[in-house]
């Protein structure tokens, strides 16, 4: 799912940072890289070296634009960074919008750390005009552009622009993308006053997770890639990354850990 999680050449690579996102994204024609920062960049470069048909940044994002709510989809028109703007593939993005009714076509800004405070979200929105923010899309967009690989970003909102992310929601992610429940408990014990905000974050995460499952089904094989099935290999990630139907059912049936790391 993360290191070495890309299979045969010629398929679609989904870029995520959460193990849950990776399990949902994985499927026929789609392999997954679940990582962050420089590790994500290295794994993606390696995957491109073996050959890919397209790259999609898939998962959750923080809301910046007023009116966006948990569970709403954003299909990026472009990925913005502090210095650059990376347009997404138009044909693929059009397919995403056709398959995800109600999805917003707007820019996503990529930064290296989650934005937790509403005032910071408002400022980032004012500075960039972006509707949402995440911590992987800018890395994937930069590498895809350098290699001229078709790229899109498709993200479900987890925390709205006016939502405060408590400290426990920011510490609860291990390097492999799984929840660090012990870290969440330690944070709550150190700062019990954050518990109401943490409960709200957990509910938003539940809504966003359900949206990811629904959206993944609507996007279908190849995650909406226009030429899927026309010479694109049917690939799988490593055995460790292959989805377990029972585990996925349990994921959907039970509320997520509160520290499902909002962007």
Short mmCIF file of N, CA and C in Angstrom, two decimals, residues 110-248:
data_model
loop_
_atom_site.label_atom_id
_atom_site.label_comp_id
_atom_site.label_asym_id
_atom_site.label_seq_id
_atom_site.Cartn_x
_atom_site.Cartn_y
_atom_site.Cartn_z
N UNK A 110 -2.16 22.69 -2.15
CA UNK A 110 -1.38 21.67 -1.45
C UNK A 110 -0.36 22.32 -0.54
N UNK A 111 -0.32 21.88 0.70
CA UNK A 111 0.67 22.36 1.66
C UNK A 111 1.20 21.16 2.42
N UNK A 112 2.25 21.38 3.20
CA UNK A 112 2.94 20.27 3.84
C UNK A 112 2.38 19.88 5.21
N UNK A 113 1.47 20.67 5.78
CA UNK A 113 0.92 20.36 7.10
C UNK A 113 -0.56 20.70 7.12
N UNK A 114 -1.36 19.96 7.91
CA UNK A 114 -2.79 20.26 7.99
C UNK A 114 -3.05 21.67 8.49
N UNK A 115 -4.19 22.24 8.07
CA UNK A 115 -4.62 23.57 8.54
C UNK A 115 -5.75 23.34 9.54
N UNK A 116 -5.51 23.69 10.79
CA UNK A 116 -6.44 23.31 11.85
C UNK A 116 -7.37 24.42 12.31
N UNK A 117 -6.97 25.68 12.15
CA UNK A 117 -7.69 26.80 12.75
C UNK A 117 -8.52 27.52 11.69
N UNK A 118 -9.80 27.80 11.97
CA UNK A 118 -10.64 28.48 10.98
C UNK A 118 -10.05 29.78 10.45
N UNK A 119 -9.41 30.56 11.30
CA UNK A 119 -8.82 31.81 10.83
C UNK A 119 -7.73 31.55 9.80
N UNK A 120 -6.95 30.50 10.00
CA UNK A 120 -5.91 30.14 9.03
C UNK A 120 -6.53 29.63 7.73
N UNK A 121 -7.64 28.92 7.84
CA UNK A 121 -8.34 28.45 6.63
C UNK A 121 -8.87 29.64 5.82
N UNK A 122 -9.46 30.62 6.52
CA UNK A 122 -9.98 31.80 5.83
C UNK A 122 -8.85 32.55 5.14
N UNK A 123 -7.72 32.67 5.80
CA UNK A 123 -6.59 33.38 5.22
C UNK A 123 -6.07 32.64 3.99
N UNK A 124 -5.95 31.33 4.08
CA UNK A 124 -5.46 30.55 2.95
C UNK A 124 -6.41 30.65 1.77
N UNK A 125 -7.70 30.65 2.05
CA UNK A 125 -8.68 30.80 0.98
C UNK A 125 -8.57 32.18 0.32
N UNK A 126 -8.39 33.21 1.15
CA UNK A 126 -8.27 34.56 0.61
C UNK A 126 -7.00 34.72 -0.22
N UNK A 127 -5.94 34.06 0.19
CA UNK A 127 -4.66 34.18 -0.51
C UNK A 127 -4.63 33.39 -1.82
N UNK A 128 -5.32 32.26 -1.86
CA UNK A 128 -5.20 31.36 -3.00
C UNK A 128 -6.47 31.22 -3.83
N UNK A 129 -7.62 31.46 -3.23
CA UNK A 129 -8.89 31.22 -3.90
C UNK A 129 -9.26 29.75 -3.97
N UNK A 130 -8.44 28.88 -3.39
CA UNK A 130 -8.70 27.44 -3.44
C UNK A 130 -9.90 27.07 -2.58
N UNK A 131 -10.61 26.04 -3.02
CA UNK A 131 -11.79 25.58 -2.28
C UNK A 131 -11.44 24.60 -1.18
N UNK A 132 -10.30 23.91 -1.31
CA UNK A 132 -9.94 22.85 -0.36
C UNK A 132 -8.43 22.76 -0.25
N UNK A 133 -7.97 22.04 0.76
CA UNK A 133 -6.54 21.89 1.01
C UNK A 133 -6.24 20.46 1.41
N UNK A 134 -5.12 19.93 0.93
CA UNK A 134 -4.63 18.64 1.40
C UNK A 134 -3.11 18.65 1.38
N UNK A 135 -2.53 17.53 1.82
CA UNK A 135 -1.07 17.49 1.99
C UNK A 135 -0.37 16.54 1.04
N UNK A 136 -1.09 16.05 0.02
CA UNK A 136 -0.46 15.15 -0.95
C UNK A 136 -0.56 15.62 -2.39
N UNK A 137 -1.63 16.33 -2.73
CA UNK A 137 -1.90 16.64 -4.13
C UNK A 137 -0.78 17.45 -4.79
N UNK A 138 -0.18 18.38 -4.05
CA UNK A 138 0.87 19.21 -4.67
C UNK A 138 2.11 18.38 -5.00
N UNK A 139 2.39 17.36 -4.19
CA UNK A 139 3.54 16.50 -4.46
C UNK A 139 3.28 15.67 -5.71
N UNK A 140 2.09 15.07 -5.76
CA UNK A 140 1.73 14.24 -6.91
C UNK A 140 1.63 15.06 -8.18
N UNK A 141 1.05 16.25 -8.09
CA UNK A 141 0.88 17.11 -9.27
C UNK A 141 2.23 17.53 -9.84
N UNK A 142 3.16 17.88 -8.97
CA UNK A 142 4.49 18.32 -9.42
C UNK A 142 5.21 17.20 -10.17
N UNK A 143 5.17 15.99 -9.60
CA UNK A 143 5.87 14.87 -10.23
C UNK A 143 5.17 14.46 -11.52
N UNK A 144 3.85 14.44 -11.52
CA UNK A 144 3.12 14.09 -12.74
C UNK A 144 3.43 15.08 -13.86
N UNK A 145 3.49 16.37 -13.53
CA UNK A 145 3.78 17.38 -14.54
C UNK A 145 5.19 17.21 -15.09
N UNK A 146 6.13 16.90 -14.22
CA UNK A 146 7.52 16.73 -14.65
C UNK A 146 7.66 15.57 -15.63
N UNK A 147 6.83 14.55 -15.46
CA UNK A 147 6.92 13.36 -16.34
C UNK A 147 5.82 13.33 -17.40
N UNK A 148 5.00 14.39 -17.43
CA UNK A 148 3.91 14.49 -18.41
C UNK A 148 2.96 13.31 -18.33
N UNK A 149 2.60 12.95 -17.11
CA UNK A 149 1.64 11.89 -16.86
C UNK A 149 0.28 12.54 -16.53
N UNK A 150 -0.83 12.09 -17.12
CA UNK A 150 -2.14 12.66 -16.79
C UNK A 150 -2.39 12.60 -15.28
N UNK A 151 -2.88 13.72 -14.73
CA UNK A 151 -3.07 13.83 -13.28
C UNK A 151 -4.40 14.50 -12.98
N UNK A 152 -5.09 13.97 -11.95
CA UNK A 152 -6.28 14.61 -11.40
C UNK A 152 -6.26 14.48 -9.88
N UNK A 153 -7.12 15.25 -9.23
CA UNK A 153 -7.30 15.15 -7.78
C UNK A 153 -8.78 15.13 -7.48
N UNK A 154 -9.19 14.20 -6.66
CA UNK A 154 -10.59 14.00 -6.32
C UNK A 154 -10.68 13.79 -4.81
N UNK A 155 -11.22 14.77 -4.10
CA UNK A 155 -11.16 14.75 -2.65
C UNK A 155 -12.51 15.06 -2.02
N UNK A 156 -12.84 14.33 -0.94
CA UNK A 156 -14.06 14.57 -0.17
C UNK A 156 -13.71 15.42 1.04
N UNK A 157 -14.52 16.44 1.29
CA UNK A 157 -14.27 17.33 2.42
C UNK A 157 -14.51 16.58 3.73
N UNK A 158 -13.60 16.79 4.67
CA UNK A 158 -13.80 16.23 6.01
C UNK A 158 -14.10 17.33 7.03
N UNK A 159 -13.33 18.40 7.03
CA UNK A 159 -13.59 19.50 7.97
C UNK A 159 -13.91 20.76 7.19
N UNK A 160 -15.05 21.37 7.49
CA UNK A 160 -15.47 22.60 6.82
C UNK A 160 -14.56 23.76 7.23
N UNK A 161 -14.70 24.87 6.50
CA UNK A 161 -13.82 26.01 6.74
C UNK A 161 -13.96 26.58 8.15
N UNK A 162 -15.14 26.45 8.75
CA UNK A 162 -15.35 27.02 10.09
C UNK A 162 -15.14 26.00 11.20
N UNK A 163 -14.58 24.84 10.87
CA UNK A 163 -14.38 23.78 11.86
C UNK A 163 -12.96 23.83 12.42
N UNK A 164 -12.85 23.82 13.72
CA UNK A 164 -11.55 23.77 14.39
C UNK A 164 -11.14 22.31 14.58
N UNK A 165 -9.94 21.99 14.13
CA UNK A 165 -9.41 20.64 14.36
C UNK A 165 -8.66 20.63 15.68
N UNK A 166 -9.06 19.77 16.64
CA UNK A 166 -8.38 19.71 17.93
C UNK A 166 -7.01 19.05 17.79
N UNK A 167 -6.14 19.29 18.77
CA UNK A 167 -4.79 18.71 18.70
C UNK A 167 -4.78 17.20 18.51
N UNK A 168 -5.71 16.49 19.13
CA UNK A 168 -5.73 15.02 19.02
C UNK A 168 -5.96 14.56 17.60
N UNK A 169 -6.65 15.36 16.78
CA UNK A 169 -6.91 14.98 15.40
C UNK A 169 -5.67 15.13 14.53
N UNK A 170 -4.66 15.80 15.04
CA UNK A 170 -3.45 16.06 14.26
C UNK A 170 -2.29 15.16 14.64
N UNK A 171 -2.42 14.42 15.74
CA UNK A 171 -1.30 13.58 16.19
C UNK A 171 -1.57 12.09 15.95
N UNK A 172 -2.77 11.78 15.48
CA UNK A 172 -3.19 10.38 15.47
C UNK A 172 -2.92 9.62 14.20
N UNK A 173 -1.81 9.91 13.51
CA UNK A 173 -1.50 9.19 12.29
C UNK A 173 -0.09 8.64 12.33
N UNK A 174 0.05 7.33 12.14
CA UNK A 174 1.36 6.71 12.05
C UNK A 174 1.93 6.91 10.65
N UNK A 175 3.23 6.70 10.47
CA UNK A 175 3.82 6.85 9.13
C UNK A 175 3.20 5.96 8.06
N UNK A 176 2.63 4.81 8.48
CA UNK A 176 2.02 3.92 7.48
C UNK A 176 0.58 4.27 7.16
N UNK A 177 0.09 5.39 7.73
CA UNK A 177 -1.25 5.85 7.41
C UNK A 177 -2.35 5.28 8.28
N UNK A 178 -2.01 4.49 9.30
CA UNK A 178 -3.01 3.95 10.21
C UNK A 178 -3.16 4.86 11.42
N UNK A 179 -4.30 4.73 12.11
CA UNK A 179 -4.59 5.60 13.25
C UNK A 179 -3.75 5.21 14.46
N UNK A 180 -3.22 6.20 15.13
CA UNK A 180 -2.46 6.00 16.37
C UNK A 180 -3.38 6.34 17.54
N UNK A 181 -4.17 5.36 17.95
CA UNK A 181 -5.18 5.59 18.97
C UNK A 181 -4.54 5.99 20.30
N UNK A 182 -3.41 5.42 20.62
CA UNK A 182 -2.73 5.75 21.88
C UNK A 182 -2.35 7.22 21.92
N UNK A 183 -1.88 7.75 20.79
CA UNK A 183 -1.52 9.16 20.73
C UNK A 183 -2.73 10.06 20.93
N UNK A 184 -3.87 9.62 20.40
CA UNK A 184 -5.11 10.39 20.59
C UNK A 184 -5.49 10.42 22.06
N UNK A 185 -5.44 9.28 22.72
CA UNK A 185 -5.79 9.23 24.14
C UNK A 185 -4.85 10.09 24.97
N UNK A 186 -3.57 10.04 24.66
CA UNK A 186 -2.62 10.87 25.41
C UNK A 186 -2.94 12.35 25.23
N UNK A 187 -3.28 12.74 24.02
CA UNK A 187 -3.60 14.14 23.77
C UNK A 187 -4.85 14.58 24.53
N UNK A 188 -5.85 13.71 24.57
CA UNK A 188 -7.08 14.04 25.29
C UNK A 188 -6.82 14.14 26.79
N UNK A 189 -6.01 13.24 27.32
CA UNK A 189 -5.68 13.29 28.74
C UNK A 189 -4.94 14.58 29.09
N UNK A 190 -4.08 15.02 28.20
CA UNK A 190 -3.32 16.26 28.43
C UNK A 190 -4.19 17.49 28.29
N UNK A 191 -5.23 17.41 27.43
CA UNK A 191 -6.09 18.57 27.17
C UNK A 191 -7.53 18.10 27.04
N UNK A 192 -8.20 17.79 28.15
CA UNK A 192 -9.57 17.25 28.10
C UNK A 192 -10.57 18.20 27.45
N UNK A 193 -10.31 19.49 27.47
CA UNK A 193 -11.26 20.46 26.93
C UNK A 193 -11.48 20.30 25.43
N UNK A 194 -10.61 19.57 24.74
CA UNK A 194 -10.75 19.40 23.30
C UNK A 194 -11.75 18.29 22.93
N UNK A 195 -12.28 17.60 23.92
CA UNK A 195 -13.12 16.44 23.64
C UNK A 195 -14.34 16.78 22.78
N UNK A 196 -15.09 17.87 23.06
CA UNK A 196 -16.23 18.17 22.18
C UNK A 196 -15.83 18.38 20.72
N UNK A 197 -14.73 19.08 20.49
CA UNK A 197 -14.26 19.29 19.12
C UNK A 197 -13.81 17.98 18.50
N UNK A 198 -13.26 17.09 19.32
CA UNK A 198 -12.81 15.80 18.81
C UNK A 198 -14.00 14.93 18.39
N UNK A 199 -15.07 15.00 19.16
CA UNK A 199 -16.28 14.26 18.80
C UNK A 199 -16.84 14.77 17.48
N UNK A 200 -16.83 16.08 17.30
CA UNK A 200 -17.31 16.64 16.03
C UNK A 200 -16.42 16.19 14.87
N UNK A 201 -15.12 16.18 15.10
CA UNK A 201 -14.20 15.72 14.06
C UNK A 201 -14.46 14.27 13.70
N UNK A 202 -14.73 13.44 14.70
CA UNK A 202 -15.03 12.03 14.44
C UNK A 202 -16.31 11.88 13.62
N UNK A 203 -17.32 12.68 13.91
CA UNK A 203 -18.57 12.61 13.14
C UNK A 203 -18.34 13.07 11.70
N UNK A 204 -17.56 14.14 11.52
CA UNK A 204 -17.23 14.60 10.17
C UNK A 204 -16.44 13.54 9.42
N UNK A 205 -15.53 12.86 10.13
CA UNK A 205 -14.74 11.80 9.50
C UNK A 205 -15.65 10.65 9.05
N UNK A 206 -16.66 10.35 9.86
CA UNK A 206 -17.62 9.30 9.49
C UNK A 206 -18.36 9.68 8.20
N UNK A 207 -18.78 10.95 8.10
CA UNK A 207 -19.48 11.42 6.91
C UNK A 207 -18.56 11.37 5.69
N UNK A 208 -17.34 11.84 5.86
CA UNK A 208 -16.39 11.86 4.74
C UNK A 208 -16.05 10.45 4.29
N UNK A 209 -15.91 9.54 5.24
CA UNK A 209 -15.57 8.17 4.90
C UNK A 209 -16.70 7.51 4.10
N UNK A 210 -17.93 7.75 4.51
CA UNK A 210 -19.07 7.22 3.76
C UNK A 210 -19.09 7.79 2.35
N UNK A 211 -18.74 9.08 2.21
CA UNK A 211 -18.69 9.70 0.89
C UNK A 211 -17.61 9.06 0.03
N UNK A 212 -16.49 8.72 0.63
CA UNK A 212 -15.42 8.06 -0.13
C UNK A 212 -15.89 6.71 -0.67
N UNK A 213 -16.57 5.94 0.14
CA UNK A 213 -17.07 4.65 -0.33
C UNK A 213 -18.06 4.82 -1.47
N UNK A 214 -19.01 5.75 -1.29
CA UNK A 214 -20.01 5.97 -2.34
C UNK A 214 -19.35 6.47 -3.62
N UNK A 215 -18.46 7.44 -3.46
CA UNK A 215 -17.79 8.01 -4.62
C UNK A 215 -16.94 6.98 -5.35
N UNK A 216 -16.27 6.13 -4.60
CA UNK A 216 -15.44 5.10 -5.23
C UNK A 216 -16.29 4.16 -6.09
N UNK A 217 -17.46 3.81 -5.59
CA UNK A 217 -18.34 2.95 -6.38
C UNK A 217 -18.81 3.66 -7.66
N UNK A 218 -19.10 4.95 -7.55
CA UNK A 218 -19.57 5.70 -8.72
C UNK A 218 -18.46 5.91 -9.75
N UNK A 219 -17.23 6.05 -9.29
CA UNK A 219 -16.13 6.25 -10.22
C UNK A 219 -15.79 4.96 -10.96
N UNK A 220 -15.95 3.83 -10.31
CA UNK A 220 -15.78 2.54 -10.96
C UNK A 220 -14.33 2.18 -11.24
N UNK A 221 -14.16 1.15 -12.07
CA UNK A 221 -12.83 0.65 -12.40
C UNK A 221 -12.01 1.75 -13.06
N UNK A 222 -10.76 1.87 -12.62
CA UNK A 222 -9.89 2.89 -13.20
C UNK A 222 -10.11 4.28 -12.64
N UNK A 223 -10.97 4.43 -11.63
CA UNK A 223 -11.25 5.72 -11.00
C UNK A 223 -11.57 6.80 -12.02
N UNK A 224 -12.43 6.45 -12.97
CA UNK A 224 -12.92 7.43 -13.92
C UNK A 224 -11.97 7.77 -15.05
N UNK A 225 -10.84 7.07 -15.14
CA UNK A 225 -9.87 7.37 -16.21
C UNK A 225 -10.53 7.14 -17.57
N UNK A 226 -10.52 8.12 -18.48
CA UNK A 226 -11.30 8.03 -19.73
C UNK A 226 -10.93 6.84 -20.59
N UNK A 227 -9.66 6.51 -20.67
CA UNK A 227 -9.23 5.41 -21.55
C UNK A 227 -9.09 4.09 -20.82
N UNK A 228 -9.69 3.99 -19.62
CA UNK A 228 -9.54 2.75 -18.88
C UNK A 228 -10.13 1.59 -19.67
N UNK A 229 -9.39 0.47 -19.68
CA UNK A 229 -9.83 -0.70 -20.43
C UNK A 229 -9.35 -0.69 -21.86
N UNK A 230 -8.74 0.43 -22.28
CA UNK A 230 -8.23 0.53 -23.65
C UNK A 230 -6.70 0.47 -23.59
N UNK A 231 -6.20 -0.70 -23.20
CA UNK A 231 -4.75 -0.87 -23.11
C UNK A 231 -4.18 -0.60 -21.74
N UNK A 232 -5.05 -0.31 -20.75
CA UNK A 232 -4.58 -0.09 -19.39
C UNK A 232 -4.59 -1.41 -18.64
N UNK A 233 -3.47 -1.75 -18.02
CA UNK A 233 -3.35 -3.04 -17.35
C UNK A 233 -4.25 -3.12 -16.13
N UNK A 234 -4.77 -4.30 -15.84
CA UNK A 234 -5.52 -4.55 -14.62
C UNK A 234 -4.52 -4.94 -13.54
N UNK A 235 -4.18 -3.99 -12.69
CA UNK A 235 -3.12 -4.20 -11.72
C UNK A 235 -3.68 -4.19 -10.32
N UNK A 236 -2.91 -4.76 -9.41
CA UNK A 236 -3.24 -4.74 -8.00
C UNK A 236 -2.02 -4.30 -7.22
N UNK A 237 -2.25 -3.80 -6.02
CA UNK A 237 -1.14 -3.48 -5.16
C UNK A 237 -0.62 -4.77 -4.54
N UNK A 238 0.37 -4.62 -3.69
CA UNK A 238 0.96 -5.80 -3.06
C UNK A 238 -0.09 -6.54 -2.24
N UNK A 239 0.21 -7.80 -1.90
CA UNK A 239 -0.77 -8.60 -1.17
C UNK A 239 -1.16 -7.93 0.13
N UNK A 240 -0.23 -7.21 0.76
CA UNK A 240 -0.54 -6.54 2.02
C UNK A 240 -1.56 -5.44 1.82
N UNK A 241 -1.65 -4.90 0.60
CA UNK A 241 -2.53 -3.77 0.35
C UNK A 241 -3.88 -4.19 -0.19
N UNK A 242 -4.05 -5.43 -0.58
CA UNK A 242 -5.31 -5.83 -1.19
C UNK A 242 -6.44 -5.73 -0.18
N UNK A 243 -7.60 -5.18 -0.61
CA UNK A 243 -8.68 -4.95 0.33
C UNK A 243 -9.30 -6.24 0.82
N UNK A 244 -9.66 -6.26 2.06
CA UNK A 244 -10.35 -7.38 2.68
C UNK A 244 -11.82 -6.99 2.79
N UNK A 245 -12.71 -7.72 2.12
CA UNK A 245 -14.12 -7.33 2.08
C UNK A 245 -14.70 -7.24 3.48
N UNK A 246 -14.32 -8.15 4.36
CA UNK A 246 -14.83 -8.10 5.73
C UNK A 246 -14.34 -6.85 6.43
N UNK A 247 -13.04 -6.55 6.26
CA UNK A 247 -12.49 -5.37 6.91
C UNK A 247 -13.17 -4.10 6.40
N UNK A 248 -13.45 -4.03 5.10
CA UNK A 248 -14.10 -2.85 4.55
C UNK A 248 -15.51 -2.72 5.10
#
